[in-house]
Tab-separated table of C-alpha atoms and ligand atoms in Angstrom:
chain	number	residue	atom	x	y	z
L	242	UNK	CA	126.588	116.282	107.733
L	243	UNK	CA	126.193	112.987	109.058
L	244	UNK	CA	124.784	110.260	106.881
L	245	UNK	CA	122.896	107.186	108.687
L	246	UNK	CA	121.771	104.119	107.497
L	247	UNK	CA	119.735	102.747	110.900
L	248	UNK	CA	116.659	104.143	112.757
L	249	UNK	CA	118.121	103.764	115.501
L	250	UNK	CA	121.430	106.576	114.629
L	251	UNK	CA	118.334	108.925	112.776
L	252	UNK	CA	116.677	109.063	116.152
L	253	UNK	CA	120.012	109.630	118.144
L	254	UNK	CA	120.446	112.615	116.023
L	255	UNK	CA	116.989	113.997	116.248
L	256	UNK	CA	116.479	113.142	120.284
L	257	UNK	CA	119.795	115.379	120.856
L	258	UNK	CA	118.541	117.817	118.398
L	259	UNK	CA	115.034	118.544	120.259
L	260	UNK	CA	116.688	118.423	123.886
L	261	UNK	CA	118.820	120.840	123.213
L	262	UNK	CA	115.466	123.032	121.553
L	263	UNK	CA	116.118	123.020	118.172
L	264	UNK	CA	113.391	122.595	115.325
L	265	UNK	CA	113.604	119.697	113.092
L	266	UNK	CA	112.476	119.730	109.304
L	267	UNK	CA	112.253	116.587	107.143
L	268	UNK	CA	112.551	116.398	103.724
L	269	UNK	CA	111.285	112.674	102.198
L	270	UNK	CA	113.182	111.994	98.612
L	271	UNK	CA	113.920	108.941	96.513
L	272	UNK	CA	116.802	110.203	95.439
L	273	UNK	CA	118.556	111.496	92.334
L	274	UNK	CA	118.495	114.926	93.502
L	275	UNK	CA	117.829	117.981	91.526
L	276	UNK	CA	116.901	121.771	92.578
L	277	UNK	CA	113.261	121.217	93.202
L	278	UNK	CA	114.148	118.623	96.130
L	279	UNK	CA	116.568	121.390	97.008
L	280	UNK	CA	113.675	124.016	96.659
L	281	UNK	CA	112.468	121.375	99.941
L	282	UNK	CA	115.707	121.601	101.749
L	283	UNK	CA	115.730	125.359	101.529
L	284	UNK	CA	111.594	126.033	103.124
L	285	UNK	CA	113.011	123.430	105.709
L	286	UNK	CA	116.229	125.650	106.499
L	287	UNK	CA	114.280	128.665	106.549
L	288	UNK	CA	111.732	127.477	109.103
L	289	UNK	CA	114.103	124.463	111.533
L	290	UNK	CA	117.940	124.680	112.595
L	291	UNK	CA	118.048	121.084	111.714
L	292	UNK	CA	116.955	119.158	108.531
L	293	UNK	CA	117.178	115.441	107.717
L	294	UNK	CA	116.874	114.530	104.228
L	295	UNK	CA	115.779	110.882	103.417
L	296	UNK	CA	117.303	108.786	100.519
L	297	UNK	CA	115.259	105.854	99.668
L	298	UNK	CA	113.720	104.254	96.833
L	299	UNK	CA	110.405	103.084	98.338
L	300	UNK	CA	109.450	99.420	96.676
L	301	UNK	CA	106.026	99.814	97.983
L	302	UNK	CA	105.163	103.052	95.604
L	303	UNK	CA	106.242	101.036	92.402
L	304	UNK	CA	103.968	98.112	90.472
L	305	UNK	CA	105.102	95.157	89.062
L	306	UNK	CA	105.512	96.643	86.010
L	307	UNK	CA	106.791	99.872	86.875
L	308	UNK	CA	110.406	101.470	86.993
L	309	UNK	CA	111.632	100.657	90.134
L	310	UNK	CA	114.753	98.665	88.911
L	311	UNK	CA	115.664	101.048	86.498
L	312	UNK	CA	114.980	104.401	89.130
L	313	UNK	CA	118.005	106.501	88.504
L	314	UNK	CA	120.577	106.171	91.691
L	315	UNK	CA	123.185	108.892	92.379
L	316	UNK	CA	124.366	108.557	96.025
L	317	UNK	CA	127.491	110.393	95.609
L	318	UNK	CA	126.215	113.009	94.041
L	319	UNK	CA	123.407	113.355	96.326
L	320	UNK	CA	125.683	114.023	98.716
L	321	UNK	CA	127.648	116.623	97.977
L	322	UNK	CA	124.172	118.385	97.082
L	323	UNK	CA	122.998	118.524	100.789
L	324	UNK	CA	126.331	118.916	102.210
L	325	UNK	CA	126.242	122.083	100.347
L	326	UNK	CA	122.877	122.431	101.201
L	327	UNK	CA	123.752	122.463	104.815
L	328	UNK	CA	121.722	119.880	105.729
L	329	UNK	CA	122.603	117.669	108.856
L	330	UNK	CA	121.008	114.318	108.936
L	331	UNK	CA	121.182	112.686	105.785
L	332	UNK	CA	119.506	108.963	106.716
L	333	UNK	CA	119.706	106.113	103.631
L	334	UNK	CA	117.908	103.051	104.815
L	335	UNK	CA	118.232	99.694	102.760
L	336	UNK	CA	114.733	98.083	102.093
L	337	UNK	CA	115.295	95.786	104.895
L	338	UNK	CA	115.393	98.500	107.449
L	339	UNK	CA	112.161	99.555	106.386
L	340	UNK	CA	110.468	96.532	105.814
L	341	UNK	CA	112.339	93.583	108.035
L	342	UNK	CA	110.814	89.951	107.444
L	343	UNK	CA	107.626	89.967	109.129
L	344	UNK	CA	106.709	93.885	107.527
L	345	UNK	CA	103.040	93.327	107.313
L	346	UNK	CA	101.402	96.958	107.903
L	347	UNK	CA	99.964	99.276	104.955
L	348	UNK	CA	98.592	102.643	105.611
L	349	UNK	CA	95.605	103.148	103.428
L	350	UNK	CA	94.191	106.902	102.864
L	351	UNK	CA	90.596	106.432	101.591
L	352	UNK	CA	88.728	108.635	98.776
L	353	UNK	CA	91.400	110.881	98.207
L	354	UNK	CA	93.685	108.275	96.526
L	355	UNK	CA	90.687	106.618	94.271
L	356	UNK	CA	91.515	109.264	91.347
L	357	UNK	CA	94.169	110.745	89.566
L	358	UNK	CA	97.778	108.991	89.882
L	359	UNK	CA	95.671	106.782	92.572
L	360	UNK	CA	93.458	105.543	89.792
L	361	UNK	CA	96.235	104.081	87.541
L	362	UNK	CA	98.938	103.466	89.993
L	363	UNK	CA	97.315	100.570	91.895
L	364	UNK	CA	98.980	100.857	95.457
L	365	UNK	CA	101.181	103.591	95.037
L	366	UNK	CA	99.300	105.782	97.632
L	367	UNK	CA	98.917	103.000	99.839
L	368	UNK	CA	102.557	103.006	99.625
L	369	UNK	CA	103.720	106.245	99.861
L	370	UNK	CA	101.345	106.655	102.988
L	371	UNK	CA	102.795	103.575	104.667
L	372	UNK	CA	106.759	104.881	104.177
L	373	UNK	CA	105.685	108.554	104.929
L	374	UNK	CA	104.271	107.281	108.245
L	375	UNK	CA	107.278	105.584	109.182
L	376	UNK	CA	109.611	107.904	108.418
L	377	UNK	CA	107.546	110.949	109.996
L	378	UNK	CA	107.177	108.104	113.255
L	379	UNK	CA	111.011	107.808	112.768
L	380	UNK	CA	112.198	111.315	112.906
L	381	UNK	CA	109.225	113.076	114.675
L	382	UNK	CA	110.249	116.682	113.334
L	383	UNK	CA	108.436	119.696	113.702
L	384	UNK	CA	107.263	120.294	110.044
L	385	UNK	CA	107.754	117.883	106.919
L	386	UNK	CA	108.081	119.245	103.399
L	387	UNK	CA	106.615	117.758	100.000
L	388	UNK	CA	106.632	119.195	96.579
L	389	UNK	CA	103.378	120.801	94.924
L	390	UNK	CA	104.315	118.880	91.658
L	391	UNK	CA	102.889	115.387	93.848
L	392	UNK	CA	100.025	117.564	95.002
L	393	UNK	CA	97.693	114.403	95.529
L	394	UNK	CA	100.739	113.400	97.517
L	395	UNK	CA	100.872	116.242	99.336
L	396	UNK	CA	96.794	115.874	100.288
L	397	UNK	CA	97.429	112.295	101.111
L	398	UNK	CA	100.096	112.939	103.713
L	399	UNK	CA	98.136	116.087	104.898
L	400	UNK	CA	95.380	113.845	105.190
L	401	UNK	CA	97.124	110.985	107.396
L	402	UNK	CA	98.625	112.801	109.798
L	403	UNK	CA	95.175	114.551	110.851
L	404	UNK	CA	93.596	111.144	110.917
L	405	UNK	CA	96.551	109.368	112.443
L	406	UNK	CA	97.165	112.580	114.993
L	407	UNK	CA	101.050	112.566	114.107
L	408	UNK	CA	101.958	115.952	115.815
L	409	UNK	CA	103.639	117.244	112.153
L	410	UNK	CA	103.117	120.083	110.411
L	411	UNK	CA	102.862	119.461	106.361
L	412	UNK	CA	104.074	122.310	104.216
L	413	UNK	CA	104.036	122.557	100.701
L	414	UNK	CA	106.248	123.998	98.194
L	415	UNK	CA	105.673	125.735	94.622
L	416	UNK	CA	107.584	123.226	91.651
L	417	UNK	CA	110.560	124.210	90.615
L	418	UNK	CA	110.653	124.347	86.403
L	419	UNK	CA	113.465	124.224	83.882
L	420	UNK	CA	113.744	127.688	82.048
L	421	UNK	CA	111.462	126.261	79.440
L	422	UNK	CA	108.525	125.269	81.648
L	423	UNK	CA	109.108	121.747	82.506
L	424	UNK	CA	108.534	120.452	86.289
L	425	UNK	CA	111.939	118.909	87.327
L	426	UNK	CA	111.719	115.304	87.970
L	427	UNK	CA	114.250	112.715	88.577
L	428	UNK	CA	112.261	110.623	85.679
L	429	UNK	CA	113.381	113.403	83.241
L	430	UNK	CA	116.622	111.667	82.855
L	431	UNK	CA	115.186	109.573	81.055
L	432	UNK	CA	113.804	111.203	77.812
L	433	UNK	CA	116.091	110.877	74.729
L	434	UNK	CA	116.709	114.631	73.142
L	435	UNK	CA	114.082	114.161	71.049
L	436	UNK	CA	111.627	113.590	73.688
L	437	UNK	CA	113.168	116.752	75.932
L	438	UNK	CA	112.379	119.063	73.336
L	439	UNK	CA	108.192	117.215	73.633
L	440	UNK	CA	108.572	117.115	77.113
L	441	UNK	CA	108.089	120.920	77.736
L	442	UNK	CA	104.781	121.194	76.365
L	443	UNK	CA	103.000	119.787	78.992
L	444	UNK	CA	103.274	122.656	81.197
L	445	UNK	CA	102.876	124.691	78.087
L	446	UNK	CA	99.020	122.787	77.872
L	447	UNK	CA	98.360	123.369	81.267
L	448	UNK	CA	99.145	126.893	81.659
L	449	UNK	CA	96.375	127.283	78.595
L	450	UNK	CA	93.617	125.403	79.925
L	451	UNK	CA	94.506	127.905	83.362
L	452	UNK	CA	94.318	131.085	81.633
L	453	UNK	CA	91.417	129.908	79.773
L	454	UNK	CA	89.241	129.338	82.833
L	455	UNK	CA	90.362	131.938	84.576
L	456	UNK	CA	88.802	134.238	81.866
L	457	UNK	CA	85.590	131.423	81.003
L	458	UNK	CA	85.316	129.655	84.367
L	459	UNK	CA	82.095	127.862	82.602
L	460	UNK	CA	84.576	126.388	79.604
L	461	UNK	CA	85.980	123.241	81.399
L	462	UNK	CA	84.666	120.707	79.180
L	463	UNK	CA	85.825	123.082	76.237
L	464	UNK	CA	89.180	123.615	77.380
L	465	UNK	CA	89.988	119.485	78.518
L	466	UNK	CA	89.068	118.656	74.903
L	467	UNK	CA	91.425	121.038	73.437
L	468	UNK	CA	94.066	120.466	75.916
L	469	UNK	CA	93.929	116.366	75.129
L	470	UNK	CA	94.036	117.280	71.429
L	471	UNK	CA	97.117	119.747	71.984
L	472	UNK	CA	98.715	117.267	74.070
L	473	UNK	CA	97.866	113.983	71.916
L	474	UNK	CA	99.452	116.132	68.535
L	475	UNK	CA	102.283	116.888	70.614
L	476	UNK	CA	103.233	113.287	70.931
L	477	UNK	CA	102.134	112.573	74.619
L	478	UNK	CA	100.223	109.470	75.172
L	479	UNK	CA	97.443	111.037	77.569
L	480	UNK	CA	96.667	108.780	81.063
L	481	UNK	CA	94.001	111.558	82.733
L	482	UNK	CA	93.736	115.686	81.894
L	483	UNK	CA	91.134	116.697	84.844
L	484	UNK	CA	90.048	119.605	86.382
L	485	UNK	CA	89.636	119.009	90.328
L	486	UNK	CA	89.265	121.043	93.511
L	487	UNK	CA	92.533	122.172	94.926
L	488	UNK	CA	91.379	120.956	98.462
L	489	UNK	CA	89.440	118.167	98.062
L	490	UNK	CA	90.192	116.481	94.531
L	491	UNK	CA	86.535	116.637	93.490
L	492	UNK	CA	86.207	116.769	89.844
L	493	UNK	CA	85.078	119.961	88.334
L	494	UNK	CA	83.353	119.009	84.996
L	495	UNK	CA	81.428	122.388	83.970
L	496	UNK	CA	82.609	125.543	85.846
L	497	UNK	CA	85.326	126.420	88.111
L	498	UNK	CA	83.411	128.078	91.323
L	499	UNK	CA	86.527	127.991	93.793
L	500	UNK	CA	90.115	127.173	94.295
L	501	UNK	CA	90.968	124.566	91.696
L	502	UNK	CA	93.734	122.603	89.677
L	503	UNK	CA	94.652	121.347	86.537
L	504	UNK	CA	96.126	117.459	86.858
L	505	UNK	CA	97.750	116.294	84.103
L	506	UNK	CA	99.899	112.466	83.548
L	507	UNK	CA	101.000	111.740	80.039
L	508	UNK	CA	103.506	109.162	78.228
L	509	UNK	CA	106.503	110.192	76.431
L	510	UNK	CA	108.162	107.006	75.365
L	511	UNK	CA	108.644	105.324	78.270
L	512	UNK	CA	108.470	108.147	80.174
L	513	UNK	CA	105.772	108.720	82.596
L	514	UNK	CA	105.111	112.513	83.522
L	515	UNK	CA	103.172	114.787	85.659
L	516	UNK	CA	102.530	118.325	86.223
L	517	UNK	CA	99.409	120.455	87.475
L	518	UNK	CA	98.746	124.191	87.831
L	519	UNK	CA	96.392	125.998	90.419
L	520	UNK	CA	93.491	127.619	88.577
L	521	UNK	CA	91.494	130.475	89.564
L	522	UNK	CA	88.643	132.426	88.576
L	523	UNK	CA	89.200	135.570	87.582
L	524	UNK	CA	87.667	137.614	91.410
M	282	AMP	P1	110.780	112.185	94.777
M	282	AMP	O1	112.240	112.047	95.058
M	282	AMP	O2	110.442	112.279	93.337
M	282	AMP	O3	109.955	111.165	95.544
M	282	AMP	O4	110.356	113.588	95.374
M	282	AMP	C1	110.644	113.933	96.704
M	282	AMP	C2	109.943	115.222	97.037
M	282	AMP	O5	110.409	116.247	96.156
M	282	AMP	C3	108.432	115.150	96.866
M	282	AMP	O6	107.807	115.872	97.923
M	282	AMP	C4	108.210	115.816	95.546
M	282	AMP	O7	106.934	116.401	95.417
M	282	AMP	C5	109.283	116.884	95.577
M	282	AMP	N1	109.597	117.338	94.213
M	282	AMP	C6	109.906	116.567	93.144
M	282	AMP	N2	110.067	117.324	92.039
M	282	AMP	C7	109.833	118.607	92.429
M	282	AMP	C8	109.841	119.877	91.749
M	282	AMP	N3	110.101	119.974	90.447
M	282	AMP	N4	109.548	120.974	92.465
M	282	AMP	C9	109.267	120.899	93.799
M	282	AMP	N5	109.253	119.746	94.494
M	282	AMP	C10	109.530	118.616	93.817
């Protein structure tokens, strides 16, 4: 595994890698690994002899006030995890290779990024479009791979490399849970014990308000109210609990007619989480 720090070594890697035939998979991370970005490294394996995994703690995705200083770091550890992994192209940028002086570009995907985590994050999509871009533009593989736990993410990038013709396919992958429910997260490292044993209820909310429209598609309104009241006497502060379409993000306020999702963010502490669950009516 060879771990790279320029553009210019990623793309030596990759240009030897597609002359010789080989498919190439990327995997985008910030870091602080854990078995849902690992969940990413193994679709990748499955479907490309090669896969680069990208380290790097994208300033651009975080506000002013938000947690970029305090972003858990692990480089070491991260490591060994794709080594074992078996991935080959490990690249880990500094901010300056990303952004030099003069960086004045931001990829902006309209409508889709107005709600949700795009609603209270100002500029976090515009960020995470403009560093997906680049490192899609960077490595050119055959297929990138993003977590269904981001799934407006995951319809953002879909969404930019139709309109921006990058020649990528976008696949994405199922979240990976602990044991009792909750979505993996790098962020989980920081709830205190007391806040762990909270934490799990989220998904425990969400997999309620599915059920319940699968059986009463017509009970969305119904089902959000109990769902915030569940979630507020758990001890979550609540940021949005929506019902949207799966493809398009529309909000479903009444009944679910189609392929649809439950988006949740809450507060624990200091902890900001997500999580969100496909929901179907019952055929
Ligand atoms: P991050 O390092 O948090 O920016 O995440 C990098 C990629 O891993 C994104 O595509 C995430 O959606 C994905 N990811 C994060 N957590 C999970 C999880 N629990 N299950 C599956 N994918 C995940």
């Amino acid at each position: 595994m060879y771990v790279v720090r320029t553009i210019a070594a990623l793309r030596n890697h990759t240009a030897l890698w597609r002359a010789t035939g080989a498919r190439v998979g990327l995997v985008p991370t910030m870091g602080a690994l854990h078995d849902g970005h690992l969940a990413l490294v193994r679709a990748a394996r499955a479907e490309c002899e090669r896969v680069v995994v990208t380290i790097f703690v994208n300033p651009k995705q975080f506000a002013a006030n938000e947690d970029l200083d305090a972003y858990p770091r692990r480089e070491a550890d991260d490591l060994a995890m794709l080594r074992v992994a078996g991935v080959g192209v490990v690249f880990m940028p500094g901010t300056a290779e990303i952004y030099p002086p003069g960086f004045t570009t931001t990829v902006r995907v309209a409508g889709l990024t107005d709600c949700l985590c795009g609603a209270h994050r100002r500029g976090h999509f515009d960020g995470v479009a403009t560093v997906v871009t680049k490192l899609l533009l960077q490595s050119l593989p055959d297929a990138a791979y993003f977590g269904e736990k981001d799934y407006q993410q995951l319809l953002v990038v879909r969404r930019l490399t139709r309109d921006l013709d990058i020649p990528v396919r976008i696949e994405g992958v199922p979240t990976v849970r602990e044991r009792d429910g909750l979505a993996l997260s790098s962020r989980n490292a920081y709830l205190s014990p007391n806040e762990r044993r909270i934490a799990p209820n989220l998904a425990r909310v969400l997999r309620r308000i599915a059920a319940e429209l699968t059986q009463e598609p017509g009970a969305v309104a119904r089902a959000i109210g109990r769902g915030l009241a569940d979630l507020e006497s758990a001890g979550f502060e609540v940021e949005y609990l929506e019902i949207r379409e799966a493809a398009t993000l529309a909000p479903v306020t009444t009944t679910v007619t189609g392929p649809a999702r439950v988006f949740a963010a809450v507060h624990l502490g200091r902890t900001r989480l997500i999580d969100n669950l496909p929901v179907a009516p019952a055929p």
